[in-house]
């Protein structure tokens, strides 16, 4: 599906003048229009989150966090809004944001066609809802966005080689749900090596995605494979109450989410189990100690969803100023 000669973007002026870029940005604009309208209809308020803070999400799958010096102190650039989304539930019970993220991804991820150093997520957090509730909302959000974009961006999608009718047909059936164990079994049946107790590899995700007839969820990732904020399943202590959403056609992961740990003692215990120093997370733990509601939520990649809708080969084609792993961006 991808052309190895185009792994990296052209110079900024050439990229911005490209009709492909311009069409992708128009599509992405309508993705945001549709997502904001849908989430407000669902009772969420838009609450922007910080881009710099004393700590950030540690569960970023091999990527390194980036530091910045502020007033003599080392602060982190946000890899994800998760900690701030949870804390913000003390102010409102349903929220979303379009959050900027920065991750120093390993240079080899440039070969996946779906990693950027700088990207955006449509982040959602909902108090007093379960994982299945969050999955159901995410599914309806994706279907709503695709239906809206195919209605208003027909000419742009057609010019990019994406048939709007075929795209909509991929969402005709309810999204399939596989447990992590079932996904691993499916990979083994496809002669793909995958550890039952680890994250599914990028190549494994791509293979499952290529074989799928439509978007699908993977749930119940093994304990220890994600951050301290993902809640353990009370009935199966070795798995988490979380999920990923993958797109068909080899486009891979679109979103991650799940139920959150919100009990102070459990979170501190999980921090220590994963090698995190609780003292670094003082502000967050203070909020937990004072009490926050149980919640579920997700982060939906804006550029990844745009790439799936447009059918483009590379994630960098969906952003105006791409920063590809292993390269200095604009």
Coordinates of C-alpha atoms in Angstrom, one line a residue:
X1 CA 0.0 0.0 0.0
X2 CA 2.9 2.4 0.7
X3 CA 5.7 3.7 -1.5
X4 CA 9.1 3.4 0.4
X5 CA 10.4 6.3 -1.7
X6 CA 7.9 8.7 -0.1
X7 CA 8.4 7.8 3.6
X8 CA 9.5 11.3 4.3
X9 CA 7.7 14.6 3.3
X10 CA 9.0 17.1 0.7
X11 CA 10.1 20.6 1.7
X12 CA 7.4 22.7 3.4
X13 CA 6.6 24.9 0.5
X14 CA 6.2 22.0 -1.8
X15 CA 4.1 20.1 0.7
X16 CA 1.8 23.0 1.5
X17 CA 1.2 23.7 -2.2
X18 CA 0.4 20.1 -3.0
X19 CA -3.2 19.4 -4.0
X20 CA -3.1 16.2 -1.9
X21 CA -2.1 18.2 1.2
X22 CA -4.8 20.8 0.6
X23 CA -7.5 18.2 0.1
X24 CA -6.4 16.2 3.2
X25 CA -6.5 19.4 5.3
X26 CA -10.0 20.2 4.1
X27 CA -11.1 16.7 5.0
X28 CA -9.4 17.1 8.4
X29 CA -11.2 20.4 9.0
X30 CA -14.6 18.6 8.5
X31 CA -13.5 15.8 10.8
X32 CA -13.1 18.4 13.5
X33 CA -16.4 20.1 12.7
X34 CA -18.3 16.8 12.9
X35 CA -16.5 15.5 16.0
X36 CA -17.1 18.7 17.9
X37 CA -20.8 18.8 17.0
X38 CA -21.3 15.2 17.9
X39 CA -19.5 15.4 21.3
X40 CA -21.4 18.5 22.3
X41 CA -24.6 16.8 21.4
X42 CA -23.5 14.0 23.8
X43 CA -23.2 16.5 26.6
X44 CA -19.5 17.0 26.5
X45 CA -17.8 20.4 26.9
X46 CA -14.5 21.3 25.2
X47 CA -11.9 21.8 27.9
X48 CA -8.4 22.5 26.6
X49 CA -5.6 20.7 28.4
X50 CA -2.0 21.8 29.0
X51 CA 0.9 21.1 26.6
X52 CA 3.5 21.3 29.3
X53 CA 3.5 20.1 32.9
X54 CA 5.6 18.5 35.7
X55 CA 4.7 14.9 34.4
X56 CA 3.0 13.3 31.5
X57 CA 1.7 9.9 30.4
X58 CA 4.4 7.3 30.8
X59 CA 2.7 4.6 28.7
X60 CA 3.8 5.6 25.2
X61 CA 5.1 2.3 23.7
X62 CA 8.8 2.9 23.2
X63 CA 8.6 6.6 22.6
X64 CA 10.7 9.0 24.8
X65 CA 9.3 12.0 26.6
X66 CA 10.6 15.4 25.8
X67 CA 11.7 17.9 28.4
X68 CA 11.7 21.7 28.5
X69 CA 13.3 24.1 31.1
X70 CA 10.9 26.5 32.7
X71 CA 12.0 28.9 35.5
X72 CA 14.8 26.6 36.6
X73 CA 12.7 23.5 36.6
X74 CA 12.5 20.6 34.2
X75 CA 9.0 20.1 32.8
X76 CA 7.5 17.6 30.3
X77 CA 5.8 18.2 27.0
X78 CA 2.6 16.3 26.9
X79 CA 2.6 12.8 25.3
X80 CA -1.1 12.5 26.1
X81 CA -3.8 14.4 28.0
X82 CA -4.9 11.4 30.1
X83 CA -3.8 12.6 33.6
X84 CA -5.3 16.1 33.0
X85 CA -8.5 14.6 31.6
X86 CA -9.0 12.5 34.7
X87 CA -8.3 15.5 37.0
X88 CA -10.7 17.7 35.0
X89 CA -13.6 15.5 35.9
X90 CA -13.7 17.3 39.2
X91 CA -14.9 20.3 37.2
X92 CA -17.2 18.7 34.7
X93 CA -18.5 15.1 34.2
X94 CA -18.2 14.9 30.4
X95 CA -15.4 16.6 28.4
X96 CA -13.3 16.5 25.3
X97 CA -10.4 18.3 23.9
X98 CA -8.3 18.4 20.7
X99 CA -4.9 17.8 22.4
X100 CA -1.5 18.3 20.9
X101 CA 1.0 15.6 21.7
X102 CA 4.8 15.3 21.3
X103 CA 6.6 12.0 21.4
X104 CA 10.2 11.2 20.4
X105 CA 9.2 8.1 18.5
X106 CA 12.0 5.6 17.6
X107 CA 13.4 6.4 14.1
X108 CA 12.4 2.9 12.8
X109 CA 8.7 3.8 13.3
X110 CA 9.0 6.0 10.2
X111 CA 8.6 2.6 8.3
X112 CA 5.1 2.0 9.8
X113 CA 3.6 4.9 7.8
X114 CA 1.5 5.8 10.8
X115 CA 3.7 7.6 13.3
X116 CA 4.5 11.2 13.8
X117 CA 6.5 13.0 16.5
X118 CA 3.9 15.8 16.8
X119 CA 0.2 14.9 16.4
X120 CA -3.3 15.6 17.7
X121 CA -5.9 13.5 19.5
X122 CA -9.6 14.0 20.0
X123 CA -9.6 13.2 23.7
X124 CA -12.8 12.3 25.5
X125 CA -13.4 11.5 29.2
X126 CA -16.7 10.5 30.8
X127 CA -17.5 10.1 34.5
X128 CA -19.4 7.1 35.8
X129 CA -19.4 5.1 32.5
X130 CA -18.0 1.7 31.7
X131 CA -15.5 0.6 29.1
X132 CA -18.3 -0.7 26.9
X133 CA -20.1 2.7 27.2
X134 CA -16.9 4.4 26.0
X135 CA -16.5 1.9 23.1
X136 CA -20.1 2.5 22.1
X137 CA -19.6 6.3 22.1
X138 CA -16.4 6.0 20.1
X139 CA -18.1 3.8 17.5
X140 CA -20.9 6.2 17.0
X141 CA -18.4 9.1 16.8
X142 CA -16.4 7.5 14.1
X143 CA -19.6 6.6 12.1
X144 CA -20.9 10.1 12.5
X145 CA -17.6 11.7 11.3
X146 CA -17.3 9.4 8.3
X147 CA -20.9 10.0 7.2
X148 CA -20.5 13.8 7.6
X149 CA -17.1 13.9 5.7
X150 CA -18.3 11.7 2.8
X151 CA -21.3 14.0 2.4
X152 CA -19.4 17.3 2.4
X153 CA -16.0 16.3 1.0
X154 CA -17.1 14.0 -1.9
X155 CA -15.0 15.8 -4.5
X156 CA -11.9 15.9 -2.4
X157 CA -12.2 12.2 -1.4
X158 CA -12.8 11.2 -5.1
X159 CA -9.8 13.2 -6.2
X160 CA -7.7 11.4 -3.6
X161 CA -8.8 8.0 -5.0
X162 CA -11.2 7.2 -2.1
X163 CA -14.7 6.1 -3.1
X164 CA -17.1 7.7 -0.5
X165 CA -19.7 4.9 -1.0
X166 CA -17.1 2.2 -0.4
X167 CA -15.8 4.0 2.7
X168 CA -19.3 4.2 4.2
X169 CA -19.9 0.6 3.4
X170 CA -17.0 -0.4 5.7
X171 CA -19.1 0.9 8.6
X172 CA -22.3 -0.9 7.7
X173 CA -21.9 -3.6 10.4
X174 CA -21.4 -3.1 14.1
X175 CA -17.7 -3.0 15.0
X176 CA -16.3 -6.4 15.9
X177 CA -14.7 -6.9 19.4
X178 CA -11.8 -9.3 20.0
X179 CA -10.1 -9.8 23.3
X180 CA -6.3 -9.5 23.3
X181 CA -6.1 -13.3 23.7
X182 CA -8.4 -13.8 20.7
X183 CA -6.3 -11.4 18.6
X184 CA -3.1 -13.2 19.5
X185 CA -4.7 -16.5 18.5
X186 CA -5.8 -15.0 15.2
X187 CA -2.2 -13.9 14.6
X188 CA -0.8 -17.3 15.5
X189 CA -3.3 -18.8 12.9
X190 CA -1.7 -16.4 10.4
X191 CA 1.8 -17.7 11.3
X192 CA 2.7 -14.4 13.0
X193 CA 4.8 -14.5 16.2
X194 CA 3.1 -12.7 19.0
X195 CA 3.6 -12.9 22.8
X196 CA 0.4 -13.5 24.7
X197 CA 1.6 -11.3 27.6
X198 CA 2.7 -8.3 25.6
X199 CA 1.4 -5.4 23.5
X200 CA 0.5 -6.5 20.0
X201 CA 3.4 -5.5 17.7
X202 CA 3.0 -2.9 15.1
X203 CA 3.4 -5.5 12.4
X204 CA 0.8 -7.7 14.1
X205 CA -1.6 -4.7 14.2
X206 CA -1.0 -4.1 10.6
X207 CA -1.7 -7.7 9.7
X208 CA -5.0 -7.9 11.7
X209 CA -6.0 -4.6 10.1
X210 CA -5.3 -5.9 6.6
X211 CA -7.4 -8.9 7.2
X212 CA -10.4 -7.0 8.7
X213 CA -13.6 -6.3 6.9
X214 CA -14.4 -3.2 9.0
X215 CA -13.2 -1.3 12.1
X216 CA -12.7 -3.5 15.2
X217 CA -11.9 -3.3 18.9
X218 CA -9.2 -5.2 20.8
X219 CA -9.9 -5.4 24.5
X220 CA -8.4 -6.8 27.7
X221 CA -4.8 -6.1 27.1
X222 CA -2.5 -7.9 29.6
X223 CA -1.7 -6.2 32.9
X224 CA 1.6 -4.4 32.7
X225 CA 1.3 -3.6 29.0
X226 CA -0.2 -0.1 29.5
X227 CA 0.1 2.8 32.0
X228 CA -0.8 2.8 35.7
X229 CA -4.1 4.6 34.9
X230 CA -5.7 1.6 33.0
X231 CA -8.0 -0.2 35.4
X232 CA -7.5 -3.9 36.2
X233 CA -10.5 -6.1 35.4
X234 CA -11.9 -7.1 38.8
X235 CA -12.8 -10.6 37.6
X236 CA -9.6 -11.3 35.6
X237 CA -6.7 -9.7 37.6
X238 CA -4.2 -10.3 34.8
X239 CA -6.0 -8.2 32.2
X240 CA -7.1 -4.5 31.9
X241 CA -10.4 -3.0 31.3
X242 CA -9.2 -1.2 28.2
X243 CA -9.4 -1.2 24.4
X244 CA -7.9 -0.2 21.1
X245 CA -9.9 0.6 17.9
X246 CA -8.2 -0.5 14.7
X247 CA -9.3 0.4 11.1
X248 CA -9.4 -2.1 8.2
X249 CA -7.3 -1.9 5.1
X250 CA -3.9 -1.9 6.9
X251 CA -4.5 1.6 8.5
X252 CA -4.1 0.1 12.0
X253 CA -4.8 1.7 15.3
X254 CA -7.1 4.8 15.4
X255 CA -7.8 5.1 19.1
X256 CA -7.0 3.8 22.6
X257 CA -9.1 4.0 25.7
X258 CA -10.6 2.2 28.7
X259 CA -11.7 2.5 32.3
X260 CA -9.4 4.4 34.6
X261 CA -7.9 3.6 38.0
X262 CA -9.1 6.4 40.3
X263 CA -8.3 5.0 43.7
X264 CA -5.3 6.7 45.3
X265 CA -3.9 3.6 46.9
X266 CA -4.3 1.4 43.8
X267 CA -2.7 4.0 41.6
X268 CA 0.4 4.4 43.8
X269 CA 0.7 0.6 44.0
X270 CA 0.6 0.4 40.2
X271 CA 3.1 3.3 39.8
X272 CA 5.6 1.4 41.9
X273 CA 4.9 -1.9 40.0
X274 CA 5.7 -0.1 36.7
X275 CA 8.8 1.6 38.0
X276 CA 7.3 5.0 38.3
X277 CA 8.3 7.3 41.2
X278 CA 5.0 8.5 42.9
X279 CA 6.7 11.6 44.2
X280 CA 6.9 13.0 40.6
X281 CA 3.1 12.8 40.3
X282 CA 2.4 14.8 43.4
X283 CA -0.2 17.1 41.9
X284 CA -2.1 14.2 40.3
X285 CA -2.0 12.1 43.4
X286 CA -3.3 15.0 45.5
X287 CA -6.3 15.2 43.1
X288 CA -6.9 11.5 43.5
X289 CA -6.6 11.6 47.3
X290 CA -9.2 14.3 47.4
X291 CA -11.5 12.1 45.3
X292 CA -12.4 11.9 41.6
X293 CA -15.2 10.0 40.0
X294 CA -14.6 6.7 38.2
X295 CA -14.4 7.2 34.5
X296 CA -13.7 5.9 31.0
X297 CA -12.4 7.6 28.0
X298 CA -10.4 7.4 24.8
X299 CA -8.0 9.3 22.6
X300 CA -8.8 9.2 18.9
X301 CA -5.9 10.2 16.6
X302 CA -6.9 13.1 14.4
X303 CA -4.3 12.5 11.7
X304 CA -4.9 8.7 11.8
X305 CA -8.6 9.1 11.4
X306 CA -8.0 11.6 8.5
X307 CA -5.6 9.1 6.9
X308 CA -8.2 6.3 7.1
X309 CA -10.9 8.5 5.6
X310 CA -8.7 9.8 2.8
X311 CA -7.0 6.5 2.1
X312 CA -3.5 8.2 1.9
X313 CA -0.3 6.2 2.2
X314 CA 1.4 8.1 4.9
X315 CA 0.4 9.9 8.1
X316 CA 2.6 12.9 7.3
X317 CA 0.3 13.6 4.3
X318 CA -2.5 14.6 6.7
X319 CA -0.7 17.4 8.5
X320 CA 0.5 20.8 7.4
X321 CA 3.9 20.7 9.2
X322 CA 4.9 17.0 9.6
X323 CA 7.5 15.8 12.0
X324 CA 8.4 12.2 11.0
X325 CA 10.4 10.0 13.4
X326 CA 14.1 10.3 12.7
X327 CA 13.8 13.6 10.9
X328 CA 13.8 17.2 12.1
X329 CA 10.5 18.8 11.2
X330 CA 9.4 22.3 10.4

